[in-house]
Tab-separated table of C-alpha atoms in Angstrom:
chain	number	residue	atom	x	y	z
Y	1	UNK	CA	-6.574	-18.241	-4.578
Y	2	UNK	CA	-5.456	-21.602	-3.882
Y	3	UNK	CA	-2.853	-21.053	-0.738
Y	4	UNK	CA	-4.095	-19.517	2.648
Y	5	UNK	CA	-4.287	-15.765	1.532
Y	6	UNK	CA	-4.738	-13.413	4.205
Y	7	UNK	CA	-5.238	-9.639	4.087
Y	8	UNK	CA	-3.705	-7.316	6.931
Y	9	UNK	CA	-4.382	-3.666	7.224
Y	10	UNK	CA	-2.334	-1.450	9.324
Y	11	UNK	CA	-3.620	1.348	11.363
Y	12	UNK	CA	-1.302	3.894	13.357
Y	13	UNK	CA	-3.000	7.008	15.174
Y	14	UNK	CA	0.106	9.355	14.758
Y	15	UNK	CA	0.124	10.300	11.156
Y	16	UNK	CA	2.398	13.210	10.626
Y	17	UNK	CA	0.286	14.774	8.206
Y	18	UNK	CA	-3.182	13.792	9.177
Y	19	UNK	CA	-3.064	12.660	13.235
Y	20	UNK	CA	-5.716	10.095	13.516
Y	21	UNK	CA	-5.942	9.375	9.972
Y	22	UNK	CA	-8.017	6.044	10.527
Y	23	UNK	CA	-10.790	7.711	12.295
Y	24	UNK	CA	-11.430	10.377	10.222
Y	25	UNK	CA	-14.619	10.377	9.234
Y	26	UNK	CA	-15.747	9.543	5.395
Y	27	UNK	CA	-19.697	9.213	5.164
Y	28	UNK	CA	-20.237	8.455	8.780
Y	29	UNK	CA	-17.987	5.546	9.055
Y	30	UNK	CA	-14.112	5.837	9.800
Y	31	UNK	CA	-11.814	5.566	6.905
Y	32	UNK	CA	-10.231	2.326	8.555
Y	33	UNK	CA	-13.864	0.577	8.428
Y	34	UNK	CA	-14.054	2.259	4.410
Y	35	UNK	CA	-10.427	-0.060	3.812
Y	36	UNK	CA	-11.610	-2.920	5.812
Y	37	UNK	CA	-15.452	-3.671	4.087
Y	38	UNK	CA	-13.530	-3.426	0.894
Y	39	UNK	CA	-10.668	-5.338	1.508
Y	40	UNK	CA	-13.324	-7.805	2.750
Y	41	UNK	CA	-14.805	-8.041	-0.560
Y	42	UNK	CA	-11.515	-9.794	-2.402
Y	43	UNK	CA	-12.231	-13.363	-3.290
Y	44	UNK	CA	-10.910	-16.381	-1.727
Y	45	UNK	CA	-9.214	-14.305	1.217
Y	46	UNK	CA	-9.185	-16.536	4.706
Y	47	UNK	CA	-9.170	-13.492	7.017
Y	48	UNK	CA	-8.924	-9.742	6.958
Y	49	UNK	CA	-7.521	-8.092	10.008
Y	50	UNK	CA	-6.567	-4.797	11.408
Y	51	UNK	CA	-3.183	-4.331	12.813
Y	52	UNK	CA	-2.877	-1.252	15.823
Y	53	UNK	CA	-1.244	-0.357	18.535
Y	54	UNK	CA	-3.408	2.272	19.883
Y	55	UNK	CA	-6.214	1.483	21.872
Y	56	UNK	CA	-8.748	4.139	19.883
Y	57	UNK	CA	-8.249	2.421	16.490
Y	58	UNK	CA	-8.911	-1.137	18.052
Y	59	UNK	CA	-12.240	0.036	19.332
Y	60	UNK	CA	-13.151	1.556	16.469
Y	61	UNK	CA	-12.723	-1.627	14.534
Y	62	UNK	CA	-14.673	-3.808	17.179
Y	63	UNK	CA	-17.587	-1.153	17.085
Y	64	UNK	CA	-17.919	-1.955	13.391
Y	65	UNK	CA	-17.321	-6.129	13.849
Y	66	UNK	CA	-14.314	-6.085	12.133
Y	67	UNK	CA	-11.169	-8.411	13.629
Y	68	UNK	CA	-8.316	-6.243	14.922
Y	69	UNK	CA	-5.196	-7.693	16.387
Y	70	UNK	CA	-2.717	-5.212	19.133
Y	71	UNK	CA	0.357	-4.866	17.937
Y	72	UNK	CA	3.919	-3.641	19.455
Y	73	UNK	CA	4.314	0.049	19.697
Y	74	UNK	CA	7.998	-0.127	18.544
Y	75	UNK	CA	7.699	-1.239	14.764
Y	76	UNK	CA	9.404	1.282	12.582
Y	77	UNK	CA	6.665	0.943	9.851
Y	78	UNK	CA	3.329	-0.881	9.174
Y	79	UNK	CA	4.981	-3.712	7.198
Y	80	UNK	CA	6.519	-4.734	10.863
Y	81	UNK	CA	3.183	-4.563	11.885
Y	82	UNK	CA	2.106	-6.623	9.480
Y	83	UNK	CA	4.949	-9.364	9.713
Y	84	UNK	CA	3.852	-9.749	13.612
Y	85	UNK	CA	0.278	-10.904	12.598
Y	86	UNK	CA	2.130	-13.102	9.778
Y	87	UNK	CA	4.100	-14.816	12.226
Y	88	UNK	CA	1.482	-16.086	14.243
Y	89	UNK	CA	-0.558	-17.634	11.166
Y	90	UNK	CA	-0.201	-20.189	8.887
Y	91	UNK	CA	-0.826	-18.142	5.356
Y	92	UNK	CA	1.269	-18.442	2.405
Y	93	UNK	CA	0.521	-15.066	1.064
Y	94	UNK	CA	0.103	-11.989	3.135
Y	95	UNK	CA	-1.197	-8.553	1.403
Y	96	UNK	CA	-0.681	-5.633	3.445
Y	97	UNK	CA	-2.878	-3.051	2.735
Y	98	UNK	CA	-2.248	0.384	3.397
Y	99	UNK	CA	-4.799	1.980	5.532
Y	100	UNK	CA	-5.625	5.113	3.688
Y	101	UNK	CA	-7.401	3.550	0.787
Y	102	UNK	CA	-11.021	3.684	1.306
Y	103	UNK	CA	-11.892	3.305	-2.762
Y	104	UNK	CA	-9.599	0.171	-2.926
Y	105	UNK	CA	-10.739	-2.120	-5.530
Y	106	UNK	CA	-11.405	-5.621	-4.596
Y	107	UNK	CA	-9.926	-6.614	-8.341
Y	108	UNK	CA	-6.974	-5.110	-7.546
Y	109	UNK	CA	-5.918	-6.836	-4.670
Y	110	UNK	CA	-6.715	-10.322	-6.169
Y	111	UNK	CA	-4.309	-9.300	-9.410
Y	112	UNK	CA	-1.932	-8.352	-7.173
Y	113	UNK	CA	-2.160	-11.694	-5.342
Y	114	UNK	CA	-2.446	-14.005	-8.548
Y	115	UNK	CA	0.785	-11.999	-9.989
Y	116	UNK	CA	3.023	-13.160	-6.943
Y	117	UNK	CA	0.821	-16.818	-6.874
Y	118	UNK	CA	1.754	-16.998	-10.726
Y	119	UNK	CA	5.408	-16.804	-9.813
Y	120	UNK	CA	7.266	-18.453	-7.681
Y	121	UNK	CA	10.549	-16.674	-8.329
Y	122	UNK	CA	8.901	-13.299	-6.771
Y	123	UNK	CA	8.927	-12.981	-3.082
Y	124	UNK	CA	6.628	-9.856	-3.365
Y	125	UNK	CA	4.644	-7.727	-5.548
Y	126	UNK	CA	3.194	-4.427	-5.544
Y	127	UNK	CA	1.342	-2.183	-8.001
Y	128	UNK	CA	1.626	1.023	-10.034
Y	129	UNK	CA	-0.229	3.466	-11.931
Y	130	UNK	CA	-0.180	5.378	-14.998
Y	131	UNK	CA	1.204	8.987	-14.439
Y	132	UNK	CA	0.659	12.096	-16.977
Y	133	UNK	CA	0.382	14.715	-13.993
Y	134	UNK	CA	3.275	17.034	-14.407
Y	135	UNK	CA	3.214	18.488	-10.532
Y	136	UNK	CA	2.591	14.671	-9.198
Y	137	UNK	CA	5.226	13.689	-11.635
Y	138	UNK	CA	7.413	16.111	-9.837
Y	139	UNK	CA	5.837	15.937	-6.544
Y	140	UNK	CA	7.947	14.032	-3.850
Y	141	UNK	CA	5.074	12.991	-1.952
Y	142	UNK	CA	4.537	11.101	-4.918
Y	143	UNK	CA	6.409	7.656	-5.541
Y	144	UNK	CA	7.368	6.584	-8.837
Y	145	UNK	CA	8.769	3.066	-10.005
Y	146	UNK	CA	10.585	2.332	-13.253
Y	147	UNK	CA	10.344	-1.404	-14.386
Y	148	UNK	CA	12.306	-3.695	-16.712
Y	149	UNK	CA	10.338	-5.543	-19.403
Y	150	UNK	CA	8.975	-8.608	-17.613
Y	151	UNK	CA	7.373	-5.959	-15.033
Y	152	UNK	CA	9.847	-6.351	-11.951
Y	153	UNK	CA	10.948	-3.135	-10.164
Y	154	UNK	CA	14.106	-1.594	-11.363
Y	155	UNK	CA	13.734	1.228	-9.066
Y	156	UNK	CA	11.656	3.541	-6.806
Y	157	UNK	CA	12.319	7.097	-6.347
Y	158	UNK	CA	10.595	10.571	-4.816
Y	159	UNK	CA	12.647	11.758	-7.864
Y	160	UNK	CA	10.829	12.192	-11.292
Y	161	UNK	CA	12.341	8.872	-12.557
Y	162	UNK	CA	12.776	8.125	-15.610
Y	163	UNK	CA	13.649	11.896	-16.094
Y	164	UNK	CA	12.430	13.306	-19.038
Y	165	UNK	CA	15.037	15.472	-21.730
Y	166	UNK	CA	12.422	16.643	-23.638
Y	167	UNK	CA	10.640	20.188	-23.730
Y	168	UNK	CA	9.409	20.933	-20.196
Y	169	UNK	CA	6.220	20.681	-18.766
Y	170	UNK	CA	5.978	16.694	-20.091
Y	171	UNK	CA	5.602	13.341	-18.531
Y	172	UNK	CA	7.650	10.324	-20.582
Y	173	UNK	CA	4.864	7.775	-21.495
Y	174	UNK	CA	7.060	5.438	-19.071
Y	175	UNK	CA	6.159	7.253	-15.556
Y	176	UNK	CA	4.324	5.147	-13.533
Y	177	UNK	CA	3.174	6.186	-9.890
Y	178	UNK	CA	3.749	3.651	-6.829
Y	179	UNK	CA	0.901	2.964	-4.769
Y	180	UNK	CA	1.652	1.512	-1.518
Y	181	UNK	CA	-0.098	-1.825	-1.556
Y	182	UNK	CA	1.802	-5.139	-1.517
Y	183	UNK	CA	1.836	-9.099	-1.160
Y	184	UNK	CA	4.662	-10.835	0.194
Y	185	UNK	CA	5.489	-14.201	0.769
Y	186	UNK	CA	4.811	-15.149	4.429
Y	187	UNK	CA	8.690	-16.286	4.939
Y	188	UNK	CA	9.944	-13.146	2.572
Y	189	UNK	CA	8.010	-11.197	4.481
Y	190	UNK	CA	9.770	-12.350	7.933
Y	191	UNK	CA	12.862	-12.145	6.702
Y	192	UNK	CA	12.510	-8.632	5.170
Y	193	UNK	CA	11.338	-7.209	8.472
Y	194	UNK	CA	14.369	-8.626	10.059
Y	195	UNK	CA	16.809	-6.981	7.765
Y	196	UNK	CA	18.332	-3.578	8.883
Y	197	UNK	CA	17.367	-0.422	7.048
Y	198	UNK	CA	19.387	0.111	3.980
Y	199	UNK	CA	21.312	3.146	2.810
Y	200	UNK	CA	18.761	3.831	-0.297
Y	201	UNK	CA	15.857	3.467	1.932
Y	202	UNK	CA	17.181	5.621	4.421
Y	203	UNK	CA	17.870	8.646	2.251
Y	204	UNK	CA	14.491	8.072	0.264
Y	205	UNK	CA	12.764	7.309	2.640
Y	206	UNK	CA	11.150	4.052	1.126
Y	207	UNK	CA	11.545	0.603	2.626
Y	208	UNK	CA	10.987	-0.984	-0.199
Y	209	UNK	CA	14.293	-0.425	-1.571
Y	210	UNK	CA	15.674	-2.581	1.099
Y	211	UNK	CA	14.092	-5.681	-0.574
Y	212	UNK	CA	15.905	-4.370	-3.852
Y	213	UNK	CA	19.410	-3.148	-2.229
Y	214	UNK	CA	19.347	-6.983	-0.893
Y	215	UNK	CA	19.277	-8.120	-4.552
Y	216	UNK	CA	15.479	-9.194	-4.245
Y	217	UNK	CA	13.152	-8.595	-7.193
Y	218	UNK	CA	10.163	-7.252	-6.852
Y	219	UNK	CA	7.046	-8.255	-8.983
Y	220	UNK	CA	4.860	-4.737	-10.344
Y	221	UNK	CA	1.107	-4.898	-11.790
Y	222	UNK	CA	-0.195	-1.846	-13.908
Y	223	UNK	CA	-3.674	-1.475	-12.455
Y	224	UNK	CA	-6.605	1.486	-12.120
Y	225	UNK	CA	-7.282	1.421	-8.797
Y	226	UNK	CA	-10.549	3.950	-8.741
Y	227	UNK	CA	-11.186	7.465	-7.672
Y	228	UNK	CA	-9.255	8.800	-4.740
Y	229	UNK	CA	-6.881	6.191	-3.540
Y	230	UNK	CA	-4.780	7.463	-1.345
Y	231	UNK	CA	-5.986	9.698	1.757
Y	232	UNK	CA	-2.886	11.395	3.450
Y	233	UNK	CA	-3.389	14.798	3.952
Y	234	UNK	CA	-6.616	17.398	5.270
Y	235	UNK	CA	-7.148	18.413	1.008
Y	236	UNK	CA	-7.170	13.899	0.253
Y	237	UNK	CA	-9.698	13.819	2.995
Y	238	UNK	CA	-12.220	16.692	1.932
Y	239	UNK	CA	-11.787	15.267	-1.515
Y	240	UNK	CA	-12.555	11.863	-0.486
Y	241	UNK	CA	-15.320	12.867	1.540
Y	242	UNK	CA	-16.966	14.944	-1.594
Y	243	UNK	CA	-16.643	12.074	-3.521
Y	244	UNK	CA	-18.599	9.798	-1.497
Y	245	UNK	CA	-21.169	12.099	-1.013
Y	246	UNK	CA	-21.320	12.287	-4.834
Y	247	UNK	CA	-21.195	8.413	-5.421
Y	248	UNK	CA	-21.399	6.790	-1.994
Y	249	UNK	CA	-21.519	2.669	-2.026
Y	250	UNK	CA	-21.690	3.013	-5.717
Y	251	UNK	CA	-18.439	3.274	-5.700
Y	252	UNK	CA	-16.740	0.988	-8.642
């Protein structure tokens, strides 16, 4: 990375589906400390940060010596948290990563950051997945993203997209599941959390359709990002927690 890269990681307490989601214990540390020592791994990053408003998660992330920054309780998401530590620092490239990953692979992150460096026609990126599960395929907790051929999002739906004719019970070879990890373009990133909610992203429930209903492309990497990604329910969290017991810093 040859800009000023920085890494921001927000942290809310009120998950709807897990309350206190960043706390919750994964091998005796919090999952928010799991994120933040591997976030802290990516080369060539000039600071990793943790962005709260509640008063629990920020001493949670001092206990541990990692850098947390208060942020207003008001944002509608944790990309508006993230733009508020953006605007006070000088970085070209800001990577918001989602707080719920505590098997995030450093390698990811810096392909994600070296697709948007790369090109400078792309004010953000993000990454997918391959998907052959039939009930995440059809899952609405599950985000999927169909892309045109130079890898740029053509759309992301709850929806089983694209939607397969075939016999039942099949995946098309094209499904690819969104994870929620991103880099943005410190200005893009400004000017995206200024923008009002769009229709699409109100009745998906996805903000990043804003950034396409304003005619903005959005860059995609295919990547594996390791054993149990995403933590956002009780069943994610007993999983995750088996799976460190079974593999612990070994972790790839």
């Amino acid at each position: 990375m040859h800009v000023r890269t920085i890494a921001v990681i927000p942290a809310r307490y009120g998950s709807e589906r897990l309350p206190g989601k960043p706390l919750a214990s994964i091998g005796g540390k919090p999952l928010v400390q799991h994120v933040y020592e591997r976030v802290a791994k990516v080369r060539g990053l000039a600071r990793v940060c943790v962005a709260t408003d509640d008063e629990r998660i920020e001493a949670a992330v001092r206990a541990f010596g990692g850098e947390v920054v208060r942020t207003s309780p008001h944002h509608r998401s944790g990309t508006d948290r993230v733009a508020e530590v953006a605007a006070q620092d000088p970085a070209e490239l800001v990577v918001n990563v989602q707080g719920d990953m505590p098997f995030i692979r450093p390698q990811v992150v810096e392909l994600l950051v070296d697709r948007l460096a790369a090109d400078r026609s792309l004010p953000m990126a993000t990454v997918c997945m391959p998907l052959a599960d039939v009930r995440a395929y059809e899952n609405p907790h599950v985000v999927k993203v169909v892309c045109d051929r130079l890898g740029r999002a053509l759309y992301f739906s709850r929806s089983p997209i694209p939607f397969w004719r075939g016999e039942a019970d099949r995946v098309p070879a094209q499904a690819r599941k969104h994870v929620g990890l991103y880099a943005f373009r410190r200005e893009f990133l400004l000017q995206f959390a200024a923008l009002a909610p769009t229709p699409l992203e109100e009745a998906e429930r996805l903000e990043q359709l804003r950034a396409l209903e304003h005619g903005f492309s959005i860059g995609v990497i295919e990547a594996e990002l390791g054993a149990g990604v995403e933590v956002d329910t009780p069943a994610d969290l007993e999983r995750a927690r088996q799976l460190w017991e079974e593999t612990g810093a070994e972790l790839p």
